[in-house]
Structures are given as C-alpha cells and as structure tokens.
Amino acid sequence: MIDLKNLLADGILLTDGAMGTYYKEQGGICTRAELANLEQPSLIEDIHRQYLDAGARLIRANTFGANTVSLSCDMPRIKEIITAAYDIAKDAVGTKNAVVAADIGPIAGAEDMSEYCAIADIWLSLGVKAFMLETFTEPEAPTALAEYIKQRCSESYVHVSYALTDTGYTKHSYYSGRLLDLADKSPYIDSMGFNCGVGPMHMQSILTKLGEYSKPVFALPNAGYPENINGRVCYTLNPEYFANIV
C-alpha cells in the first residue's frame, strides 16, 4: 500500500469526494451509506473507482458514520462493516498509486473516548496506518483519538478535519485559525484542515485569512449548499464552477 506521507511530498494531493450523497444519487437503497458495505458492496466499489478515475489518490473508506450510535448496532456489527469497507476500498485501489484511509467521524453524545478507541483498534488490527478524523466541531475528541492512535502505532498518519460555518467558526464556536494552530502544535496530528459545512467560495475565503503552518492543510468543501428539490437533498453547483474556485 502506498504511504500517505510520500503522496503529500509530491505536492497537491487530490482526495475523493462525498460518499453519502453520491451513494444516494447512484441508486443506493440503504438508509445509511455505511450499511451498503454489506448490502451493496459493488456500488461502493464503483464509487471509489469513479473517484480514482477522476484523479483521487486518497480514498476514504466508507465508514464515516460506522459507530453504534449512528447505525444503532453493536460493536461486532461495526467491526464487520469496517472490515468490509476496507476490503472494498483496497479492491478498488488495486495497484493504483493511491492510499486507503480509515474514515472516522464524530459520535453523537459520546461521553468518553471508549468507542472512538474501540473503532481505532479495529482499524489498527486490519493493518491500516492512515486515519482521517473528519467533520469535528471541537478539538478535544479528535486530538485525544490522534494521541491514542499514535501511541498504539507510531508509524500511523493522522489527519484531523473540522466542519465550519460560513463565519469561519464551528457550530461549537471554535475559530478556524485556533483549530489549525492547536493541530499544528500537536505531536500526534500529521495534517489538519476543514471538510464539509461550507462551499468552495467560503472555504477559499476562510483559508486566505489564515496564516502558514508547518503541516499540510487539507481543504474539502461541499459542492455548494444543500437544496431540497422535489424532496431530495441536492448540491447544485456544477463541476466547472467548483474547479474554478478551488
């Protein structure tokens, strides 16, 4: 498997895009995209392949919401879903010059780090060394999880990403610059950035107001803002506009 640090050393790194909304657009039938790792694996693999064909060199496994709260199941079921997701992503990548990363999102209502750590242990048991901790709105949980992962596997690569509003703050009132400063100083975090929450224009505006950092900064904006069209949530920006902004 390709090393993520080596890919970043080449310069700008293209990642994949959204899974949940695109899964629905491509004919997904599961209530949650993570369940499709077991119910529609070929569709998930096809989505990964589409992103790879478009130039992505970082593929996030379909596990953003793979936790007992989001999926209303027990940890053995979560392990089954994560294992399937990793196998699907590896098959999609094959021999391509790309890396598969564990994707871990926030766990609603989590009172401690126990489930986060249990999920990380599943990934580590699979031999995964690239972790994307995404869409957080506060620094405590992802920073603590990054430390846990690094203590278990010092060779791992841990990225932490936050979801912003168009004000440059998270919903929990953490300023974007402060979040990057904290991540840049953490010995357990390898790169940081923002994903989701805002479209490309607002993302660009926020980033241009921030300083320079010693670590790589990722920017993964939404394709605009969600609109309800005939009962469906859609992102209506065209690819040309998105590409011109970013």
PDB file of C-alpha atoms in Angstrom:
ATOM      1  CA  MET A   1       0.000   0.000   0.000  1.00  0.00           C
ATOM      2  CA  ILE A   2       1.241   3.488  -0.896  1.00  0.00           C
ATOM      3  CA  ASP A   3       2.360   5.689   2.002  1.00  0.00           C
ATOM      4  CA  LEU A   4       0.312   8.857   2.508  1.00  0.00           C
ATOM      5  CA  LYS A   5       3.339  10.913   3.538  1.00  0.00           C
ATOM      6  CA  ASN A   6       5.016  10.083   0.233  1.00  0.00           C
ATOM      7  CA  LEU A   7       1.941  11.194  -1.715  1.00  0.00           C
ATOM      8  CA  LEU A   8       1.875  14.514   0.130  1.00  0.00           C
ATOM      9  CA  ALA A   9       5.547  15.037  -0.606  1.00  0.00           C
ATOM     10  CA  ASP A  10       4.668  15.145  -4.308  1.00  0.00           C
ATOM     11  CA  GLY A  11       2.723  18.389  -3.810  1.00  0.00           C
ATOM     12  CA  ILE A  12      -1.031  18.907  -4.076  1.00  0.00           C
ATOM     13  CA  LEU A  13      -2.984  15.765  -3.225  1.00  0.00           C
ATOM     14  CA  LEU A  14      -6.450  15.143  -4.638  1.00  0.00           C
ATOM     15  CA  THR A  15      -8.844  13.192  -2.430  1.00  0.00           C
ATOM     16  CA  ASP A  16     -12.144  11.568  -3.171  1.00  0.00           C
ATOM     17  CA  GLY A  17     -15.417  13.420  -2.582  1.00  0.00           C
ATOM     18  CA  ALA A  18     -18.644  12.810  -0.734  1.00  0.00           C
ATOM     19  CA  MET A  19     -19.860   9.258  -0.249  1.00  0.00           C
ATOM     20  CA  GLY A  20     -23.295   9.563   1.384  1.00  0.00           C
ATOM     21  CA  THR A  21     -24.968  11.970  -1.039  1.00  0.00           C
ATOM     22  CA  TYR A  22     -23.302  10.432  -4.082  1.00  0.00           C
ATOM     23  CA  TYR A  23     -24.277   6.938  -2.954  1.00  0.00           C
ATOM     24  CA  LYS A  24     -27.936   8.013  -2.994  1.00  0.00           C
ATOM     25  CA  GLU A  25     -27.511   9.681  -6.373  1.00  0.00           C
ATOM     26  CA  GLN A  26     -26.043   6.464  -7.784  1.00  0.00           C
ATOM     27  CA  GLY A  27     -29.037   4.393  -6.728  1.00  0.00           C
ATOM     28  CA  GLY A  28     -28.231   3.490  -3.128  1.00  0.00           C
ATOM     29  CA  ILE A  29     -31.043   1.763  -1.256  1.00  0.00           C
ATOM     30  CA  CYS A  30     -29.656   1.648   2.294  1.00  0.00           C
ATOM     31  CA  THR A  31     -30.727   4.216   4.872  1.00  0.00           C
ATOM     32  CA  ARG A  32     -27.050   4.798   5.672  1.00  0.00           C
ATOM     33  CA  ALA A  33     -24.238   4.507   3.146  1.00  0.00           C
ATOM     34  CA  GLU A  34     -22.099   2.554   5.629  1.00  0.00           C
ATOM     35  CA  LEU A  35     -24.624  -0.301   5.579  1.00  0.00           C
ATOM     36  CA  ALA A  36     -24.035  -0.627   1.840  1.00  0.00           C
ATOM     37  CA  ASN A  37     -20.604  -2.096   2.577  1.00  0.00           C
ATOM     38  CA  LEU A  38     -22.559  -5.255   3.339  1.00  0.00           C
ATOM     39  CA  GLU A  39     -25.708  -4.752   1.230  1.00  0.00           C
ATOM     40  CA  GLN A  40     -24.355  -3.109  -1.960  1.00  0.00           C
ATOM     41  CA  PRO A  41     -20.584  -3.602  -1.965  1.00  0.00           C
ATOM     42  CA  SER A  42     -20.293  -3.417  -5.757  1.00  0.00           C
ATOM     43  CA  LEU A  43     -21.872   0.046  -5.785  1.00  0.00           C
ATOM     44  CA  ILE A  44     -19.497   1.314  -3.102  1.00  0.00           C
ATOM     45  CA  GLU A  45     -16.528  -0.088  -5.018  1.00  0.00           C
ATOM     46  CA  ASP A  46     -17.782   1.567  -8.203  1.00  0.00           C
ATOM     47  CA  ILE A  47     -17.994   4.939  -6.420  1.00  0.00           C
ATOM     48  CA  HIS A  48     -14.426   4.536  -5.179  1.00  0.00           C
ATOM     49  CA  ARG A  49     -13.328   3.690  -8.733  1.00  0.00           C
ATOM     50  CA  GLN A  50     -15.064   6.750 -10.141  1.00  0.00           C
ATOM     51  CA  TYR A  51     -13.130   8.980  -7.754  1.00  0.00           C
ATOM     52  CA  LEU A  52      -9.889   7.201  -8.619  1.00  0.00           C
ATOM     53  CA  ASP A  53     -10.562   7.610 -12.331  1.00  0.00           C
ATOM     54  CA  ALA A  54     -11.159  11.326 -11.708  1.00  0.00           C
ATOM     55  CA  GLY A  55      -7.685  11.648 -10.208  1.00  0.00           C
ATOM     56  CA  ALA A  56      -8.126  10.968  -6.489  1.00  0.00           C
ATOM     57  CA  ARG A  57      -5.070   9.489  -4.799  1.00  0.00           C
ATOM     58  CA  LEU A  58      -6.560   9.346  -1.314  1.00  0.00           C
ATOM     59  CA  ILE A  59      -9.612   7.148  -0.857  1.00  0.00           C
ATOM     60  CA  ARG A  60     -11.500   7.285   2.423  1.00  0.00           C
ATOM     61  CA  ALA A  61     -13.156   4.007   3.343  1.00  0.00           C
ATOM     62  CA  ASN A  62     -16.951   4.189   3.567  1.00  0.00           C
ATOM     63  CA  THR A  63     -17.015   4.333   7.374  1.00  0.00           C
ATOM     64  CA  PHE A  64     -17.605   7.959   8.370  1.00  0.00           C
ATOM     65  CA  GLY A  65     -20.680   7.046  10.441  1.00  0.00           C
ATOM     66  CA  ALA A  66     -19.640   3.498  11.337  1.00  0.00           C
ATOM     67  CA  ASN A  67     -20.389   3.669  15.049  1.00  0.00           C
ATOM     68  CA  THR A  68     -23.008   2.116  17.312  1.00  0.00           C
ATOM     69  CA  VAL A  69     -24.941   5.375  17.713  1.00  0.00           C
ATOM     70  CA  SER A  70     -25.305   6.250  14.036  1.00  0.00           C
ATOM     71  CA  LEU A  71     -26.068   2.690  12.927  1.00  0.00           C
ATOM     72  CA  SER A  72     -27.952   1.502  16.050  1.00  0.00           C
ATOM     73  CA  CYS A  73     -25.987  -1.726  16.363  1.00  0.00           C
ATOM     74  CA  ASP A  74     -23.326  -3.390  18.492  1.00  0.00           C
ATOM     75  CA  MET A  75     -19.554  -3.299  18.075  1.00  0.00           C
ATOM     76  CA  PRO A  76     -19.268  -6.752  16.417  1.00  0.00           C
ATOM     77  CA  ARG A  77     -21.515  -5.406  13.654  1.00  0.00           C
ATOM     78  CA  ILE A  78     -19.379  -2.256  13.392  1.00  0.00           C
ATOM     79  CA  LYS A  79     -16.281  -4.427  13.012  1.00  0.00           C
ATOM     80  CA  GLU A  80     -18.000  -6.349  10.204  1.00  0.00           C
ATOM     81  CA  ILE A  81     -18.922  -3.106   8.423  1.00  0.00           C
ATOM     82  CA  ILE A  82     -15.438  -1.600   8.793  1.00  0.00           C
ATOM     83  CA  THR A  83     -13.717  -4.770   7.610  1.00  0.00           C
ATOM     84  CA  ALA A  84     -15.967  -4.939   4.549  1.00  0.00           C
ATOM     85  CA  ALA A  85     -15.376  -1.235   3.818  1.00  0.00           C
ATOM     86  CA  TYR A  86     -11.616  -1.671   3.931  1.00  0.00           C
ATOM     87  CA  ASP A  87     -11.699  -4.710   1.648  1.00  0.00           C
ATOM     88  CA  ILE A  88     -13.897  -2.868  -0.853  1.00  0.00           C
ATOM     89  CA  ALA A  89     -11.647   0.192  -0.907  1.00  0.00           C
ATOM     90  CA  LYS A  90      -8.495  -1.930  -1.285  1.00  0.00           C
ATOM     91  CA  ASP A  91     -10.042  -3.805  -4.196  1.00  0.00           C
ATOM     92  CA  ALA A  92     -10.981  -0.512  -5.861  1.00  0.00           C
ATOM     93  CA  VAL A  93      -7.463   0.900  -5.478  1.00  0.00           C
ATOM     94  CA  GLY A  94      -5.723  -2.283  -6.569  1.00  0.00           C
ATOM     95  CA  THR A  95      -2.270  -1.384  -7.868  1.00  0.00           C
ATOM     96  CA  LYS A  96      -3.043   2.297  -8.429  1.00  0.00           C
ATOM     97  CA  ASN A  97      -0.822   4.945  -6.856  1.00  0.00           C
ATOM     98  CA  ALA A  98      -3.343   5.745  -4.119  1.00  0.00           C
ATOM     99  CA  VAL A  99      -3.857   5.127  -0.429  1.00  0.00           C
ATOM    100  CA  VAL A 100      -6.874   3.904   1.554  1.00  0.00           C
ATOM    101  CA  ALA A 101      -7.539   5.712   4.820  1.00  0.00           C
ATOM    102  CA  ALA A 102      -9.766   4.911   7.758  1.00  0.00           C
ATOM    103  CA  ASP A 103     -12.577   7.465   7.954  1.00  0.00           C
ATOM    104  CA  ILE A 104     -13.842   8.232  11.472  1.00  0.00           C
ATOM    105  CA  GLY A 105     -16.472  10.862  12.194  1.00  0.00           C
ATOM    106  CA  PRO A 106     -17.935  12.264  15.415  1.00  0.00           C
ATOM    107  CA  ILE A 107     -20.015  10.002  17.646  1.00  0.00           C
ATOM    108  CA  ALA A 108     -23.113  11.859  18.791  1.00  0.00           C
ATOM    109  CA  GLY A 109     -23.442  12.058  22.556  1.00  0.00           C
ATOM    110  CA  ALA A 110     -20.195  10.215  23.294  1.00  0.00           C
ATOM    111  CA  GLU A 111     -19.369  10.780  26.959  1.00  0.00           C
ATOM    112  CA  ASP A 112     -15.859   9.371  26.789  1.00  0.00           C
ATOM    113  CA  MET A 113     -13.326   8.058  24.294  1.00  0.00           C
ATOM    114  CA  SER A 114     -14.080   4.360  24.712  1.00  0.00           C
ATOM    115  CA  GLU A 115     -15.943   3.804  21.440  1.00  0.00           C
ATOM    116  CA  TYR A 116     -13.593   6.009  19.450  1.00  0.00           C
ATOM    117  CA  CYS A 117     -10.692   3.915  20.731  1.00  0.00           C
ATOM    118  CA  ALA A 118     -12.525   0.654  20.015  1.00  0.00           C
ATOM    119  CA  ILE A 119     -13.105   1.774  16.429  1.00  0.00           C
ATOM    120  CA  ALA A 120      -9.459   2.770  16.060  1.00  0.00           C
ATOM    121  CA  ASP A 121      -8.430  -0.645  17.382  1.00  0.00           C
ATOM    122  CA  ILE A 122     -10.467  -2.336  14.649  1.00  0.00           C
ATOM    123  CA  TRP A 123      -8.649  -0.317  12.005  1.00  0.00           C
ATOM    124  CA  LEU A 124      -5.259  -0.950  13.556  1.00  0.00           C
ATOM    125  CA  SER A 125      -5.975  -4.681  13.688  1.00  0.00           C
ATOM    126  CA  LEU A 126      -6.520  -4.549   9.912  1.00  0.00           C
ATOM    127  CA  GLY A 127      -3.086  -3.028   9.467  1.00  0.00           C
ATOM    128  CA  VAL A 128      -4.330   0.427   8.489  1.00  0.00           C
ATOM    129  CA  LYS A 129      -1.932   3.293   9.151  1.00  0.00           C
ATOM    130  CA  ALA A 130      -3.718   6.269   7.561  1.00  0.00           C
ATOM    131  CA  PHE A 131      -6.538   7.856   9.560  1.00  0.00           C
ATOM    132  CA  MET A 132      -8.879  10.687   8.576  1.00  0.00           C
ATOM    133  CA  LEU A 133     -10.749  12.075  11.599  1.00  0.00           C
ATOM    134  CA  GLU A 134     -13.375  14.267   9.969  1.00  0.00           C
ATOM    135  CA  THR A 135     -16.181  16.787  10.433  1.00  0.00           C
ATOM    136  CA  PHE A 136     -15.487  17.516  14.082  1.00  0.00           C
ATOM    137  CA  THR A 137     -16.671  20.767  15.643  1.00  0.00           C
ATOM    138  CA  GLU A 138     -14.385  20.779  18.684  1.00  0.00           C
ATOM    139  CA  PRO A 139     -10.740  19.751  19.182  1.00  0.00           C
ATOM    140  CA  GLU A 140     -10.872  17.579  22.299  1.00  0.00           C
ATOM    141  CA  ALA A 141     -12.139  14.267  20.876  1.00  0.00           C
ATOM    142  CA  PRO A 142     -10.069  14.151  17.651  1.00  0.00           C
ATOM    143  CA  THR A 143      -6.905  15.271  19.446  1.00  0.00           C
ATOM    144  CA  ALA A 144      -7.346  12.609  22.114  1.00  0.00           C
ATOM    145  CA  LEU A 145      -8.051   9.984  19.456  1.00  0.00           C
ATOM    146  CA  ALA A 146      -4.977  11.040  17.475  1.00  0.00           C
ATOM    147  CA  GLU A 147      -2.865  10.566  20.597  1.00  0.00           C
ATOM    148  CA  TYR A 148      -4.380   7.120  21.183  1.00  0.00           C
ATOM    149  CA  ILE A 149      -3.690   6.025  17.613  1.00  0.00           C
ATOM    150  CA  LYS A 150      -0.109   7.285  17.699  1.00  0.00           C
ATOM    151  CA  GLN A 151       0.539   5.519  20.994  1.00  0.00           C
ATOM    152  CA  ARG A 152      -0.740   2.258  19.504  1.00  0.00           C
ATOM    153  CA  CYS A 153       1.088   2.718  16.194  1.00  0.00           C
ATOM    154  CA  SER A 154       3.786   5.370  16.000  1.00  0.00           C
ATOM    155  CA  GLU A 155       4.043   4.897  12.212  1.00  0.00           C
ATOM    156  CA  SER A 156       0.420   5.873  11.637  1.00  0.00           C
ATOM    157  CA  TYR A 157      -0.608   9.041   9.806  1.00  0.00           C
ATOM    158  CA  VAL A 158      -3.424  11.004  11.496  1.00  0.00           C
ATOM    159  CA  HIS A 159      -5.329  13.828   9.837  1.00  0.00           C
ATOM    160  CA  VAL A 160      -7.874  15.909  11.758  1.00  0.00           C
ATOM    161  CA  SER A 161     -10.514  17.923   9.942  1.00  0.00           C
ATOM    162  CA  TYR A 162     -13.228  20.293  11.157  1.00  0.00           C
ATOM    163  CA  ALA A 163     -16.600  21.375   9.767  1.00  0.00           C
ATOM    164  CA  LEU A 164     -17.067  25.147   9.629  1.00  0.00           C
ATOM    165  CA  THR A 165     -19.907  27.573   9.118  1.00  0.00           C
ATOM    166  CA  ASP A 166     -19.530  30.475   6.692  1.00  0.00           C
ATOM    167  CA  THR A 167     -18.374  32.651   9.621  1.00  0.00           C
ATOM    168  CA  GLY A 168     -15.142  30.663   9.920  1.00  0.00           C
ATOM    169  CA  TYR A 169     -16.250  29.133  13.204  1.00  0.00           C
ATOM    170  CA  THR A 170     -17.576  25.665  14.010  1.00  0.00           C
ATOM    171  CA  LYS A 171     -21.047  25.162  15.430  1.00  0.00           C
ATOM    172  CA  HIS A 172     -19.384  24.897  18.826  1.00  0.00           C
ATOM    173  CA  SER A 173     -17.829  28.344  18.350  1.00  0.00           C
ATOM    174  CA  TYR A 174     -14.228  27.286  17.736  1.00  0.00           C
ATOM    175  CA  TYR A 175     -12.434  29.611  15.338  1.00  0.00           C
ATOM    176  CA  SER A 176     -10.826  28.025  12.288  1.00  0.00           C
ATOM    177  CA  GLY A 177      -7.436  29.612  12.900  1.00  0.00           C
ATOM    178  CA  ARG A 178      -7.363  28.465  16.502  1.00  0.00           C
ATOM    179  CA  LEU A 179      -8.166  24.891  15.467  1.00  0.00           C
ATOM    180  CA  LEU A 180      -5.320  24.824  12.948  1.00  0.00           C
ATOM    181  CA  ASP A 181      -2.935  26.359  15.474  1.00  0.00           C
ATOM    182  CA  LEU A 182      -3.743  23.637  18.007  1.00  0.00           C
ATOM    183  CA  ALA A 183      -3.387  20.863  15.433  1.00  0.00           C
ATOM    184  CA  ASP A 184      -0.143  22.308  14.103  1.00  0.00           C
ATOM    185  CA  LYS A 185       1.359  22.176  17.587  1.00  0.00           C
ATOM    186  CA  SER A 186       0.136  18.671  18.435  1.00  0.00           C
ATOM    187  CA  PRO A 187       2.796  15.949  18.163  1.00  0.00           C
ATOM    188  CA  TYR A 188       0.057  13.425  17.395  1.00  0.00           C
ATOM    189  CA  ILE A 189      -1.513  15.129  14.361  1.00  0.00           C
ATOM    190  CA  ASP A 190       0.197  14.961  10.953  1.00  0.00           C
ATOM    191  CA  SER A 191      -2.098  17.249   8.974  1.00  0.00           C
ATOM    192  CA  MET A 192      -5.239  19.236   9.523  1.00  0.00           C
ATOM    193  CA  GLY A 193      -7.918  21.117   7.670  1.00  0.00           C
ATOM    194  CA  PHE A 194     -11.597  21.569   7.002  1.00  0.00           C
ATOM    195  CA  ASN A 195     -14.255  19.489   5.311  1.00  0.00           C
ATOM    196  CA  CYS A 196     -17.960  19.858   4.765  1.00  0.00           C
ATOM    197  CA  GLY A 197     -20.018  22.740   6.168  1.00  0.00           C
ATOM    198  CA  VAL A 198     -19.216  25.368   3.528  1.00  0.00           C
ATOM    199  CA  GLY A 199     -18.906  25.592  -0.238  1.00  0.00           C
ATOM    200  CA  PRO A 200     -15.718  26.299  -2.210  1.00  0.00           C
ATOM    201  CA  MET A 201     -16.013  30.096  -2.207  1.00  0.00           C
ATOM    202  CA  HIS A 202     -16.456  30.361   1.565  1.00  0.00           C
ATOM    203  CA  MET A 203     -13.734  27.759   2.124  1.00  0.00           C
ATOM    204  CA  GLN A 204     -11.313  29.745  -0.015  1.00  0.00           C
ATOM    205  CA  SER A 205     -12.218  32.972   1.776  1.00  0.00           C
ATOM    206  CA  ILE A 206     -11.634  31.401   5.200  1.00  0.00           C
ATOM    207  CA  LEU A 207      -8.284  29.856   4.252  1.00  0.00           C
ATOM    208  CA  THR A 208      -6.869  33.021   2.704  1.00  0.00           C
ATOM    209  CA  LYS A 209      -7.352  34.826   6.030  1.00  0.00           C
ATOM    210  CA  LEU A 210      -5.313  32.268   7.963  1.00  0.00           C
ATOM    211  CA  GLY A 211      -1.558  32.042   8.399  1.00  0.00           C
ATOM    212  CA  GLU A 212       1.001  29.489   7.274  1.00  0.00           C
ATOM    213  CA  TYR A 213       1.554  26.196   9.048  1.00  0.00           C
ATOM    214  CA  SER A 214       4.310  23.645   9.326  1.00  0.00           C
ATOM    215  CA  LYS A 215       1.952  20.774   8.485  1.00  0.00           C
ATOM    216  CA  PRO A 216      -0.134  20.091   5.360  1.00  0.00           C
ATOM    217  CA  VAL A 217      -3.575  21.726   5.307  1.00  0.00           C
ATOM    218  CA  PHE A 218      -6.489  19.944   3.618  1.00  0.00           C
ATOM    219  CA  ALA A 219      -9.490  21.773   2.133  1.00  0.00           C
ATOM    220  CA  LEU A 220     -12.523  19.646   1.243  1.00  0.00           C
ATOM    221  CA  PRO A 221     -15.513  21.974   0.736  1.00  0.00           C
ATOM    222  CA  ASN A 222     -19.025  20.947  -0.124  1.00  0.00           C
ATOM    223  CA  ALA A 223     -20.138  21.305  -3.720  1.00  0.00           C
ATOM    224  CA  GLY A 224     -22.135  24.355  -2.668  1.00  0.00           C
ATOM    225  CA  TYR A 225     -25.020  24.236  -0.216  1.00  0.00           C
ATOM    226  CA  PRO A 226     -27.829  21.687   0.058  1.00  0.00           C
ATOM    227  CA  GLU A 227     -31.144  22.431  -1.586  1.00  0.00           C
ATOM    228  CA  ASN A 228     -34.373  20.455  -1.308  1.00  0.00           C
ATOM    229  CA  ILE A 229     -35.524  19.680  -4.841  1.00  0.00           C
ATOM    230  CA  ASN A 230     -38.623  17.511  -5.174  1.00  0.00           C
ATOM    231  CA  GLY A 231     -37.992  16.019  -1.748  1.00  0.00           C
ATOM    232  CA  ARG A 232     -34.315  15.251  -2.390  1.00  0.00           C
ATOM    233  CA  VAL A 233     -31.300  16.974  -0.884  1.00  0.00           C
ATOM    234  CA  CYS A 234     -29.112  18.118  -3.775  1.00  0.00           C
ATOM    235  CA  TYR A 235     -25.881  20.069  -4.209  1.00  0.00           C
ATOM    236  CA  THR A 236     -26.430  22.108  -7.343  1.00  0.00           C
ATOM    237  CA  LEU A 237     -23.033  23.657  -8.156  1.00  0.00           C
ATOM    238  CA  ASN A 238     -21.642  22.434 -11.465  1.00  0.00           C
ATOM    239  CA  PRO A 239     -18.171  20.842 -11.649  1.00  0.00           C
ATOM    240  CA  GLU A 240     -16.745  23.706 -13.714  1.00  0.00           C
ATOM    241  CA  TYR A 241     -17.635  26.307 -11.068  1.00  0.00           C
ATOM    242  CA  PHE A 242     -16.220  24.135  -8.304  1.00  0.00           C
ATOM    243  CA  ALA A 243     -12.975  23.563 -10.206  1.00  0.00           C
ATOM    244  CA  ASN A 244     -12.558  27.270 -10.975  1.00  0.00           C
ATOM    245  CA  ILE A 245     -12.924  28.239  -7.315  1.00  0.00           C
ATOM    246  CA  VAL A 246     -10.602  25.611  -5.834  1.00  0.00           C
TER     247      VAL A 246
END
